[in-house]
mmCIF file of N, CA, C and O in Angstrom:
data_model
loop_
_atom_site.group_PDB
_atom_site.id
_atom_site.type_symbol
_atom_site.label_atom_id
_atom_site.label_comp_id
_atom_site.label_asym_id
_atom_site.label_seq_id
_atom_site.Cartn_x
_atom_site.Cartn_y
_atom_site.Cartn_z
ATOM 1 N N THR A 1442 -38.211 11.463 3.387
ATOM 2 C CA THR A 1442 -36.925 11.156 4.610
ATOM 3 C C THR A 1442 -35.987 12.294 4.217
ATOM 4 O O THR A 1442 -35.819 12.700 3.472
ATOM 5 N N MET A 1443 -35.365 12.505 5.485
ATOM 6 C CA MET A 1443 -34.622 13.525 5.525
ATOM 7 C C MET A 1443 -33.117 13.086 5.942
ATOM 8 O O MET A 1443 -32.831 12.400 6.959
ATOM 9 N N LEU A 1444 -32.090 13.243 5.141
ATOM 10 C CA LEU A 1444 -30.902 12.996 5.310
ATOM 11 C C LEU A 1444 -30.205 13.719 6.430
ATOM 12 O O LEU A 1444 -30.088 14.936 6.375
ATOM 13 N N ILE A 1445 -29.132 13.305 7.365
ATOM 14 C CA ILE A 1445 -28.423 13.858 8.352
ATOM 15 C C ILE A 1445 -27.004 14.791 7.564
ATOM 16 O O ILE A 1445 -26.384 13.739 7.017
ATOM 17 N N LYS A 1446 -27.224 15.636 8.033
ATOM 18 C CA LYS A 1446 -25.634 16.477 7.406
ATOM 19 C C LYS A 1446 -24.650 16.011 8.169
ATOM 20 O O LYS A 1446 -24.670 15.856 9.354
ATOM 21 N N GLY A 1447 -23.773 15.857 7.379
ATOM 22 C CA GLY A 1447 -22.443 15.433 8.112
ATOM 23 C C GLY A 1447 -22.288 13.922 8.114
ATOM 24 O O GLY A 1447 -21.062 13.485 8.603
ATOM 25 N N GLY A 1448 -23.077 13.278 8.052
ATOM 26 C CA GLY A 1448 -23.098 11.762 8.336
ATOM 27 C C GLY A 1448 -22.286 11.387 6.912
ATOM 28 O O GLY A 1448 -22.259 11.896 5.866
ATOM 29 N N THR A 1449 -21.492 10.158 6.994
ATOM 30 C CA THR A 1449 -21.029 9.209 5.914
ATOM 31 C C THR A 1449 -21.915 8.496 4.915
ATOM 32 O O THR A 1449 -22.689 7.678 5.331
ATOM 33 N N SER A 1450 -22.155 8.747 3.684
ATOM 34 C CA SER A 1450 -23.065 8.343 2.762
ATOM 35 C C SER A 1450 -22.594 6.938 2.963
ATOM 36 O O SER A 1450 -21.241 6.463 2.800
ATOM 37 N N ALA A 1451 -23.659 5.903 2.197
ATOM 38 C CA ALA A 1451 -22.869 4.730 1.916
ATOM 39 C C ALA A 1451 -21.955 4.666 0.652
ATOM 40 O O ALA A 1451 -21.250 3.774 0.545
ATOM 41 N N GLN A 1452 -22.378 5.608 -0.327
ATOM 42 C CA GLN A 1452 -21.331 5.596 -1.289
ATOM 43 C C GLN A 1452 -19.797 5.954 -0.997
ATOM 44 O O GLN A 1452 -18.883 5.323 -1.281
ATOM 45 N N THR A 1453 -19.713 6.817 0.333
ATOM 46 C CA THR A 1453 -18.391 7.185 0.927
ATOM 47 C C THR A 1453 -17.753 5.982 1.405
ATOM 48 O O THR A 1453 -16.345 5.803 1.231
ATOM 49 N N ALA A 1454 -18.485 5.135 2.253
ATOM 50 C CA ALA A 1454 -17.993 4.193 2.839
ATOM 51 C C ALA A 1454 -17.868 3.046 1.783
ATOM 52 O O ALA A 1454 -16.938 2.375 2.273
ATOM 53 N N SER A 1455 -18.414 3.006 1.109
ATOM 54 C CA SER A 1455 -18.232 1.846 0.109
ATOM 55 C C SER A 1455 -16.704 2.185 -0.644
ATOM 56 O O SER A 1455 -16.039 1.271 -0.629
ATOM 57 N N GLN A 1456 -16.421 3.342 -0.912
ATOM 58 C CA GLN A 1456 -15.247 3.480 -1.784
ATOM 59 C C GLN A 1456 -14.449 3.808 -0.579
ATOM 60 O O GLN A 1456 -13.260 3.198 -1.282
ATOM 61 N N SER A 1457 -14.213 3.872 0.356
ATOM 62 C CA SER A 1457 -13.434 3.902 1.665
ATOM 63 C C SER A 1457 -12.907 2.536 1.652
ATOM 64 O O SER A 1457 -11.698 1.938 1.840
ATOM 65 N N ALA A 1458 -14.222 1.400 1.940
ATOM 66 C CA ALA A 1458 -13.806 0.409 2.245
ATOM 67 C C ALA A 1458 -13.006 -0.291 0.521
ATOM 68 O O ALA A 1458 -11.936 -1.250 0.862
ATOM 69 N N GLN A 1459 -13.056 -0.065 -0.354
ATOM 70 C CA GLN A 1459 -12.463 0.048 -1.453
ATOM 71 C C GLN A 1459 -11.309 -0.197 -1.495
ATOM 72 O O GLN A 1459 -10.418 -0.513 -1.888
ATOM 73 N N ALA A 1460 -10.785 1.188 -1.124
ATOM 74 C CA ALA A 1460 -9.468 1.935 -0.925
ATOM 75 C C ALA A 1460 -8.612 0.886 -0.068
ATOM 76 O O ALA A 1460 -7.227 0.618 -0.614
ATOM 77 N N GLU A 1461 -9.426 0.688 1.284
ATOM 78 C CA GLU A 1461 -8.724 0.230 1.860
ATOM 79 C C GLU A 1461 -8.386 -1.223 1.657
ATOM 80 O O GLU A 1461 -7.105 -1.821 2.238
ATOM 81 N N SER A 1462 -9.087 -1.960 0.855
ATOM 82 C CA SER A 1462 -9.359 -3.460 0.499
ATOM 83 C C SER A 1462 -7.857 -3.388 -0.127
ATOM 84 O O SER A 1462 -7.164 -4.302 -0.269
ATOM 85 N N LEU A 1463 -7.974 -2.504 -1.247
ATOM 86 C CA LEU A 1463 -6.387 -2.555 -2.404
ATOM 87 C C LEU A 1463 -5.258 -2.406 -1.519
ATOM 88 O O LEU A 1463 -4.403 -3.490 -1.847
ATOM 89 N N ILE A 1464 -4.928 -1.469 -0.363
ATOM 90 C CA ILE A 1464 -3.891 -1.575 0.251
ATOM 91 C C ILE A 1464 -3.598 -2.825 0.938
ATOM 92 O O ILE A 1464 -2.608 -2.929 0.927
ATOM 93 N N GLU A 1465 -4.795 -3.552 1.598
ATOM 94 C CA GLU A 1465 -4.413 -4.441 2.264
ATOM 95 C C GLU A 1465 -4.099 -5.696 1.353
ATOM 96 O O GLU A 1465 -3.198 -6.297 1.946
ATOM 97 N N GLN A 1466 -4.395 -5.688 0.121
ATOM 98 C CA GLN A 1466 -4.224 -6.893 -0.891
ATOM 99 C C GLN A 1466 -2.546 -6.398 -0.787
ATOM 100 O O GLN A 1466 -1.438 -7.100 -1.091
ATOM 101 N N ILE A 1467 -2.327 -5.298 -1.033
ATOM 102 C CA ILE A 1467 -0.573 -5.053 -1.624
ATOM 103 C C ILE A 1467 0.186 -5.138 -0.365
ATOM 104 O O ILE A 1467 1.258 -5.536 -0.649
ATOM 105 N N VAL A 1468 -0.331 -4.935 0.825
ATOM 106 C CA VAL A 1468 0.451 -5.125 2.040
ATOM 107 C C VAL A 1468 0.560 -6.659 2.144
ATOM 108 O O VAL A 1468 1.829 -7.209 2.371
ATOM 109 N N ALA A 1469 -0.189 -7.352 1.827
ATOM 110 C CA ALA A 1469 0.003 -8.917 1.901
ATOM 111 C C ALA A 1469 0.583 -9.623 0.914
ATOM 112 O O ALA A 1469 1.856 -10.415 1.328
ATOM 113 N N THR A 1470 1.142 -8.753 -0.424
ATOM 114 C CA THR A 1470 1.782 -9.262 -1.179
ATOM 115 C C THR A 1470 3.202 -8.702 -0.886
ATOM 116 O O THR A 1470 4.187 -9.725 -1.045
ATOM 117 N N TYR A 1471 3.436 -7.472 -0.382
ATOM 118 C CA TYR A 1471 4.649 -7.301 0.149
ATOM 119 C C TYR A 1471 5.357 -8.032 1.006
ATOM 120 O O TYR A 1471 6.227 -8.343 1.378
ATOM 121 N N VAL A 1472 4.437 -8.369 2.080
ATOM 122 C CA VAL A 1472 4.884 -9.039 3.365
ATOM 123 C C VAL A 1472 5.260 -10.625 2.833
ATOM 124 O O VAL A 1472 6.277 -11.012 3.533
ATOM 125 N N GLY A 1473 4.414 -10.974 1.969
ATOM 126 C CA GLY A 1473 4.900 -12.304 1.344
ATOM 127 C C GLY A 1473 6.324 -12.406 0.829
ATOM 128 O O GLY A 1473 7.092 -13.563 1.029
ATOM 129 N N HIS A 1474 6.348 -11.170 0.080
ATOM 130 C CA HIS A 1474 7.668 -11.043 -0.964
ATOM 131 C C HIS A 1474 8.907 -11.074 -0.031
ATOM 132 O O HIS A 1474 10.380 -11.086 0.187
ATOM 133 N N VAL A 1475 8.846 -9.511 1.156
ATOM 134 C CA VAL A 1475 9.952 -9.222 1.897
ATOM 135 C C VAL A 1475 10.342 -10.453 2.877
ATOM 136 O O VAL A 1475 11.577 -10.181 3.147
ATOM 137 N N ASN A 1476 9.580 -11.175 3.314
ATOM 138 C CA ASN A 1476 9.910 -12.006 4.120
ATOM 139 C C ASN A 1476 10.309 -13.368 3.219
ATOM 140 O O ASN A 1476 11.044 -14.037 4.146
ATOM 141 N N ALA A 1477 10.102 -13.584 2.138
ATOM 142 C CA ALA A 1477 11.064 -14.463 1.365
ATOM 143 C C ALA A 1477 12.334 -14.103 0.668
ATOM 144 O O ALA A 1477 13.242 -14.599 0.302
ATOM 145 N N ASN A 1478 12.534 -12.738 0.576
ATOM 146 C CA ASN A 1478 13.496 -12.500 -0.425
ATOM 147 C C ASN A 1478 14.109 -11.127 0.754
ATOM 148 O O ASN A 1478 13.382 -10.460 0.819
ATOM 149 N N THR A 1479 15.472 -10.647 0.084
ATOM 150 C CA THR A 1479 16.146 -9.639 0.825
ATOM 151 C C THR A 1479 16.122 -8.294 -0.085
ATOM 152 O O THR A 1479 16.615 -7.390 0.389
ATOM 153 N N THR A 1480 15.656 -8.677 -1.374
ATOM 154 C CA THR A 1480 15.438 -7.640 -2.066
ATOM 155 C C THR A 1480 14.565 -7.596 -3.141
ATOM 156 O O THR A 1480 14.062 -8.747 -3.386
ATOM 157 N N GLY A 1481 14.137 -6.502 -3.964
ATOM 158 C CA GLY A 1481 13.120 -6.639 -5.080
ATOM 159 C C GLY A 1481 11.633 -6.272 -4.455
ATOM 160 O O GLY A 1481 10.753 -6.564 -5.390
ATOM 161 N N SER A 1482 11.519 -6.279 -3.102
ATOM 162 C CA SER A 1482 10.038 -6.343 -2.742
ATOM 163 C C SER A 1482 9.035 -5.287 -3.202
ATOM 164 O O SER A 1482 7.936 -5.465 -3.324
ATOM 165 N N LEU A 1483 9.946 -4.025 -3.183
ATOM 166 C CA LEU A 1483 9.116 -2.627 -3.659
ATOM 167 C C LEU A 1483 8.829 -2.875 -5.193
ATOM 168 O O LEU A 1483 7.582 -2.614 -5.697
ATOM 169 N N ALA A 1484 9.924 -3.488 -6.032
ATOM 170 C CA ALA A 1484 9.353 -3.649 -7.648
ATOM 171 C C ALA A 1484 8.231 -4.628 -7.552
ATOM 172 O O ALA A 1484 7.855 -4.645 -8.549
ATOM 173 N N ASP A 1485 8.291 -5.820 -6.985
ATOM 174 C CA ASP A 1485 7.512 -6.707 -6.868
ATOM 175 C C ASP A 1485 5.872 -6.384 -6.633
ATOM 176 O O ASP A 1485 5.017 -6.842 -7.563
ATOM 177 N N VAL A 1486 5.775 -5.417 -5.601
ATOM 178 C CA VAL A 1486 4.434 -5.236 -5.752
ATOM 179 C C VAL A 1486 3.938 -4.145 -6.964
ATOM 180 O O VAL A 1486 3.024 -4.333 -7.291
ATOM 181 N N GLN A 1487 5.061 -3.205 -7.300
ATOM 182 C CA GLN A 1487 4.779 -2.494 -8.400
ATOM 183 C C GLN A 1487 4.087 -3.483 -9.772
ATOM 184 O O GLN A 1487 3.358 -3.063 -10.616
ATOM 185 N N SER A 1488 4.876 -4.608 -9.743
ATOM 186 C CA SER A 1488 5.000 -5.340 -10.896
ATOM 187 C C SER A 1488 3.208 -6.181 -10.668
ATOM 188 O O SER A 1488 2.639 -6.467 -11.767
ATOM 189 N N GLN A 1489 3.029 -6.638 -9.700
ATOM 190 C CA GLN A 1489 1.771 -7.265 -9.261
ATOM 191 C C GLN A 1489 0.517 -6.388 -9.845
ATOM 192 O O GLN A 1489 -0.732 -6.781 -9.910
ATOM 193 N N TYR A 1490 0.712 -5.104 -9.027
ATOM 194 C CA TYR A 1490 -0.251 -3.695 -8.965
ATOM 195 C C TYR A 1490 0.066 -2.899 -9.789
ATOM 196 O O TYR A 1490 0.429 -2.030 -9.192
ATOM 197 N N PRO A 1491 0.036 -2.659 -11.365
ATOM 198 C CA PRO A 1491 0.458 -1.710 -11.887
ATOM 199 C C PRO A 1491 -0.342 -0.358 -11.632
ATOM 200 O O PRO A 1491 -1.346 -0.647 -11.168
ATOM 201 N N ALA A 1492 0.494 0.895 -11.720
ATOM 202 C CA ALA A 1492 -0.229 1.860 -11.556
ATOM 203 C C ALA A 1492 -1.218 2.429 -12.465
ATOM 204 O O ALA A 1492 -1.226 1.932 -13.358
ATOM 205 N N HIS A 1493 -2.607 2.935 -11.991
ATOM 206 C CA HIS A 1493 -3.913 3.169 -12.566
ATOM 207 C C HIS A 1493 -4.371 4.164 -12.123
ATOM 208 O O HIS A 1493 -4.093 4.943 -11.381
ATOM 209 N N ALA A 1494 -5.400 4.459 -12.682
ATOM 210 C CA ALA A 1494 -6.298 5.474 -11.897
ATOM 211 C C ALA A 1494 -6.737 5.296 -10.808
ATOM 212 O O ALA A 1494 -6.677 6.472 -10.032
ATOM 213 N N THR A 1495 -6.740 4.161 -10.031
ATOM 214 C CA THR A 1495 -6.907 4.269 -8.767
ATOM 215 C C THR A 1495 -5.836 3.954 -7.473
ATOM 216 O O THR A 1495 -5.608 4.396 -6.593
ATOM 217 N N LEU A 1496 -4.597 3.519 -8.469
ATOM 218 C CA LEU A 1496 -3.494 3.357 -7.780
ATOM 219 C C LEU A 1496 -2.099 4.155 -8.199
ATOM 220 O O LEU A 1496 -1.893 4.078 -9.457
ATOM 221 N N SER A 1497 -1.712 4.700 -7.000
ATOM 222 C CA SER A 1497 -0.345 5.443 -7.681
ATOM 223 C C SER A 1497 0.834 4.965 -6.523
ATOM 224 O O SER A 1497 0.422 4.673 -5.422
ATOM 225 N N TYR A 1498 2.186 5.260 -7.016
ATOM 226 C CA TYR A 1498 3.217 5.043 -6.082
ATOM 227 C C TYR A 1498 4.074 6.235 -6.048
ATOM 228 O O TYR A 1498 4.022 7.021 -7.365
ATOM 229 N N THR A 1499 4.731 6.509 -5.102
ATOM 230 C CA THR A 1499 5.866 7.743 -4.882
ATOM 231 C C THR A 1499 7.036 6.736 -4.548
ATOM 232 O O THR A 1499 6.922 6.330 -3.377
ATOM 233 N N THR A 1500 8.190 6.982 -5.171
ATOM 234 C CA THR A 1500 9.371 5.977 -4.939
ATOM 235 C C THR A 1500 10.298 7.157 -3.731
ATOM 236 O O THR A 1500 10.262 8.467 -4.116
ATOM 237 N N LEU A 1501 10.349 6.562 -2.789
ATOM 238 C CA LEU A 1501 11.621 7.873 -1.945
ATOM 239 C C LEU A 1501 12.606 6.996 -1.588
ATOM 240 O O LEU A 1501 12.551 5.921 -1.557
ATOM 241 N N THR A 1502 13.509 7.941 -0.938
ATOM 242 C CA THR A 1502 14.520 7.505 -0.226
ATOM 243 C C THR A 1502 14.549 7.757 0.963
ATOM 244 O O THR A 1502 14.715 9.000 1.396
ATOM 245 N N MET A 1503 14.576 7.152 2.203
ATOM 246 C CA MET A 1503 14.472 7.336 3.555
ATOM 247 C C MET A 1503 15.954 7.616 3.948
ATOM 248 O O MET A 1503 16.933 6.918 3.492
ATOM 249 N N GLU A 1504 16.235 8.103 5.161
ATOM 250 C CA GLU A 1504 17.465 8.118 5.865
ATOM 251 C C GLU A 1504 18.264 6.968 6.114
ATOM 252 O O GLU A 1504 17.447 6.094 5.764
ATOM 253 N N GLY A 1505 19.463 7.404 5.667
ATOM 254 C CA GLY A 1505 20.342 5.831 5.583
ATOM 255 C C GLY A 1505 19.979 5.163 4.232
ATOM 256 O O GLY A 1505 20.704 3.906 4.143
ATOM 257 N N GLY A 1506 19.680 5.816 3.422
ATOM 258 C CA GLY A 1506 19.515 5.349 1.820
ATOM 259 C C GLY A 1506 18.639 4.359 1.956
ATOM 260 O O GLY A 1506 18.537 3.616 0.922
ATOM 261 N N ILE A 1507 17.492 3.821 2.816
ATOM 262 C CA ILE A 1507 16.948 2.813 2.848
ATOM 263 C C ILE A 1507 15.603 2.992 1.782
ATOM 264 O O ILE A 1507 14.794 4.368 1.531
ATOM 265 N N GLU A 1508 14.906 2.308 0.640
ATOM 266 C CA GLU A 1508 14.225 2.505 -0.217
ATOM 267 C C GLU A 1508 12.783 2.400 0.204
ATOM 268 O O GLU A 1508 12.594 1.845 1.114
ATOM 269 N N ALA A 1509 12.131 3.008 -0.062
ATOM 270 C CA ALA A 1509 10.814 3.037 0.404
ATOM 271 C C ALA A 1509 9.876 3.646 -0.819
ATOM 272 O O ALA A 1509 10.327 4.096 -1.778
ATOM 273 N N LEU A 1510 8.557 3.122 -0.544
ATOM 274 C CA LEU A 1510 7.590 3.057 -1.519
ATOM 275 C C LEU A 1510 6.241 3.556 -1.018
ATOM 276 O O LEU A 1510 5.744 2.470 -0.251
ATOM 277 N N ARG A 1511 5.967 4.768 -1.361
ATOM 278 C CA ARG A 1511 4.542 5.224 -1.083
ATOM 279 C C ARG A 1511 3.356 5.121 -1.972
ATOM 280 O O ARG A 1511 3.394 5.338 -3.187
ATOM 281 N N VAL A 1512 2.459 4.082 -1.150
ATOM 282 C CA VAL A 1512 1.230 3.207 -2.342
ATOM 283 C C VAL A 1512 0.233 4.329 -1.831
ATOM 284 O O VAL A 1512 -0.073 4.211 -0.422
ATOM 285 N N THR A 1513 -0.703 4.770 -2.909
ATOM 286 C CA THR A 1513 -1.991 5.367 -2.218
ATOM 287 C C THR A 1513 -2.817 4.742 -3.677
ATOM 288 O O THR A 1513 -3.033 4.825 -4.391
ATOM 289 N N ALA A 1514 -4.041 4.499 -2.432
ATOM 290 C CA ALA A 1514 -5.370 3.993 -3.742
ATOM 291 C C ALA A 1514 -6.255 5.044 -3.498
ATOM 292 O O ALA A 1514 -6.980 5.649 -2.105
ATOM 293 N N THR A 1515 -6.867 5.560 -4.465
ATOM 294 C CA THR A 1515 -7.999 6.441 -4.542
ATOM 295 C C THR A 1515 -9.181 6.100 -4.968
ATOM 296 O O THR A 1515 -8.879 5.652 -6.455
ATOM 297 N N VAL A 1516 -10.517 5.786 -4.620
ATOM 298 C CA VAL A 1516 -11.501 5.480 -4.977
ATOM 299 C C VAL A 1516 -12.650 6.769 -4.700
ATOM 300 O O VAL A 1516 -12.926 6.822 -3.478
ATOM 301 N N GLY A 1517 -13.182 7.285 -5.779
ATOM 302 C CA GLY A 1517 -13.862 8.469 -5.373
ATOM 303 C C GLY A 1517 -13.301 9.641 -4.696
ATOM 304 O O GLY A 1517 -12.049 9.741 -5.262
ATOM 305 N N SER A 1518 -13.899 9.706 -3.617
ATOM 306 C CA SER A 1518 -13.280 11.021 -2.571
ATOM 307 C C SER A 1518 -12.397 10.268 -1.625
ATOM 308 O O SER A 1518 -12.201 10.799 -0.444
ATOM 309 N N SER A 1519 -12.507 8.852 -1.754
ATOM 310 C CA SER A 1519 -11.458 8.083 -0.253
ATOM 311 C C SER A 1519 -10.319 7.988 -0.790
ATOM 312 O O SER A 1519 -9.935 7.318 -2.057
ATOM 313 N N THR A 1520 -9.564 7.950 0.046
ATOM 314 C CA THR A 1520 -8.103 7.770 -0.166
ATOM 315 C C THR A 1520 -7.472 6.823 0.920
ATOM 316 O O THR A 1520 -7.547 7.222 2.109
ATOM 317 N N ALA A 1521 -6.636 5.898 0.605
ATOM 318 C CA ALA A 1521 -5.773 5.054 1.605
ATOM 319 C C ALA A 1521 -4.291 4.917 0.834
ATOM 320 O O ALA A 1521 -4.372 4.705 0.206
ATOM 321 N N THR A 1522 -3.588 5.348 1.934
ATOM 322 C CA THR A 1522 -1.836 5.189 1.652
ATOM 323 C C THR A 1522 -1.625 4.354 2.732
ATOM 324 O O THR A 1522 -1.678 4.249 3.949
ATOM 325 N N THR A 1523 -0.080 3.880 2.197
ATOM 326 C CA THR A 1523 0.729 3.033 3.066
ATOM 327 C C THR A 1523 2.337 3.462 2.962
ATOM 328 O O THR A 1523 2.467 3.850 1.577
ATOM 329 N N LEU A 1524 3.041 3.185 3.425
ATOM 330 C CA LEU A 1524 4.576 3.193 3.380
ATOM 331 C C LEU A 1524 5.228 1.927 3.124
ATOM 332 O O LEU A 1524 5.080 1.219 4.536
ATOM 333 N N LEU A 1525 6.172 1.451 2.199
ATOM 334 C CA LEU A 1525 6.499 0.160 2.395
ATOM 335 C C LEU A 1525 7.920 0.513 2.376
ATOM 336 O O LEU A 1525 8.331 1.201 1.076
ATOM 337 N N THR A 1526 8.753 -0.461 2.834
ATOM 338 C CA THR A 1526 10.435 -0.035 2.848
ATOM 339 C C THR A 1526 11.231 -1.338 2.659
ATOM 340 O O THR A 1526 10.487 -2.283 2.692
ATOM 341 N N GLN A 1527 12.254 -1.212 1.933
ATOM 342 C CA GLN A 1527 13.055 -2.587 1.578
ATOM 343 C C GLN A 1527 14.118 -2.602 2.806
ATOM 344 O O GLN A 1527 15.310 -2.521 2.117
ATOM 345 N N THR A 1528 13.724 -2.676 3.797
ATOM 346 C CA THR A 1528 14.829 -2.136 4.837
ATOM 347 C C THR A 1528 15.349 -3.847 5.592
ATOM 348 O O THR A 1528 16.062 -3.995 6.071
ATOM 349 N N ARG A 1529 14.585 -4.983 5.120
ATOM 350 C CA ARG A 1529 15.026 -6.499 5.062
ATOM 351 C C ARG A 1529 16.078 -6.686 3.801
ATOM 352 O O ARG A 1529 15.820 -7.066 3.021
ATOM 353 N N THR A 1530 17.329 -6.595 4.252
ATOM 354 C CA THR A 1530 18.222 -6.808 3.065
ATOM 355 C C THR A 1530 19.493 -8.009 3.350
ATOM 356 O O THR A 1530 20.013 -8.206 2.599
ATOM 357 N N SER A 1531 19.064 -8.649 4.603
ATOM 358 C CA SER A 1531 19.899 -9.944 4.672
ATOM 359 C C SER A 1531 18.936 -11.265 4.989
ATOM 360 O O SER A 1531 18.188 -10.712 6.043
ATOM 361 N N ALA A 1532 19.255 -12.151 5.056
ATOM 362 C CA ALA A 1532 18.658 -13.514 5.579
ATOM 363 C C ALA A 1532 18.620 -13.383 7.139
ATOM 364 O O ALA A 1532 17.654 -13.637 7.815
ATOM 365 N N ALA A 1533 19.386 -12.754 7.991
ATOM 366 C CA ALA A 1533 19.460 -12.636 9.374
ATOM 367 C C ALA A 1533 18.491 -11.528 9.715
ATOM 368 O O ALA A 1533 18.156 -11.378 10.726
ATOM 369 N N ASP A 1534 18.016 -10.555 9.062
ATOM 370 C CA ASP A 1534 17.121 -9.574 9.288
ATOM 371 C C ASP A 1534 15.585 -10.221 9.699
ATOM 372 O O ASP A 1534 15.607 -11.226 8.785
ATOM 373 N N GLY A 1535 14.910 -10.042 10.754
ATOM 374 C CA GLY A 1535 13.847 -10.537 11.140
ATOM 375 C C GLY A 1535 12.540 -10.140 10.091
ATOM 376 O O GLY A 1535 12.689 -9.270 9.276
ATOM 377 N N GLN A 1536 11.855 -11.116 9.888
ATOM 378 C CA GLN A 1536 10.769 -11.094 8.984
ATOM 379 C C GLN A 1536 9.708 -9.861 9.286
ATOM 380 O O GLN A 1536 9.671 -9.346 10.717
ATOM 381 N N VAL A 1537 8.988 -9.705 8.520
ATOM 382 C CA VAL A 1537 8.082 -8.214 8.753
ATOM 383 C C VAL A 1537 6.673 -8.880 9.085
ATOM 384 O O VAL A 1537 6.387 -9.851 8.566
ATOM 385 N N GLY A 1538 5.906 -8.344 10.000
ATOM 386 C CA GLY A 1538 4.590 -8.788 10.138
ATOM 387 C C GLY A 1538 3.964 -7.300 10.057
ATOM 388 O O GLY A 1538 4.187 -6.264 10.528
ATOM 389 N N TYR A 1539 2.643 -7.571 9.553
ATOM 390 C CA TYR A 1539 1.557 -6.216 9.747
ATOM 391 C C TYR A 1539 0.448 -6.738 10.623
ATOM 392 O O TYR A 1539 -0.071 -7.370 10.233
#
């Protein structure tokens, strides 16, 4: 049997799916927290999903002093990244949806 060059292997597809699944779990946790609270959402994500070989965080400060957290999940050669912000700072701010 001959493999076609340039195609996505089953292993790469599986790794990509695992990285994306982890990011989706983290985003769901974040959305639940940020919609219920006006502070602490980024710290909550980090406490529920501690950094390890697959998961890393980078803390950022965006324009206007808005806190942000870049979350990267790496499984094998596949990487998925998202950026979470703490822009909901008062109960009058609209809820977040993804």
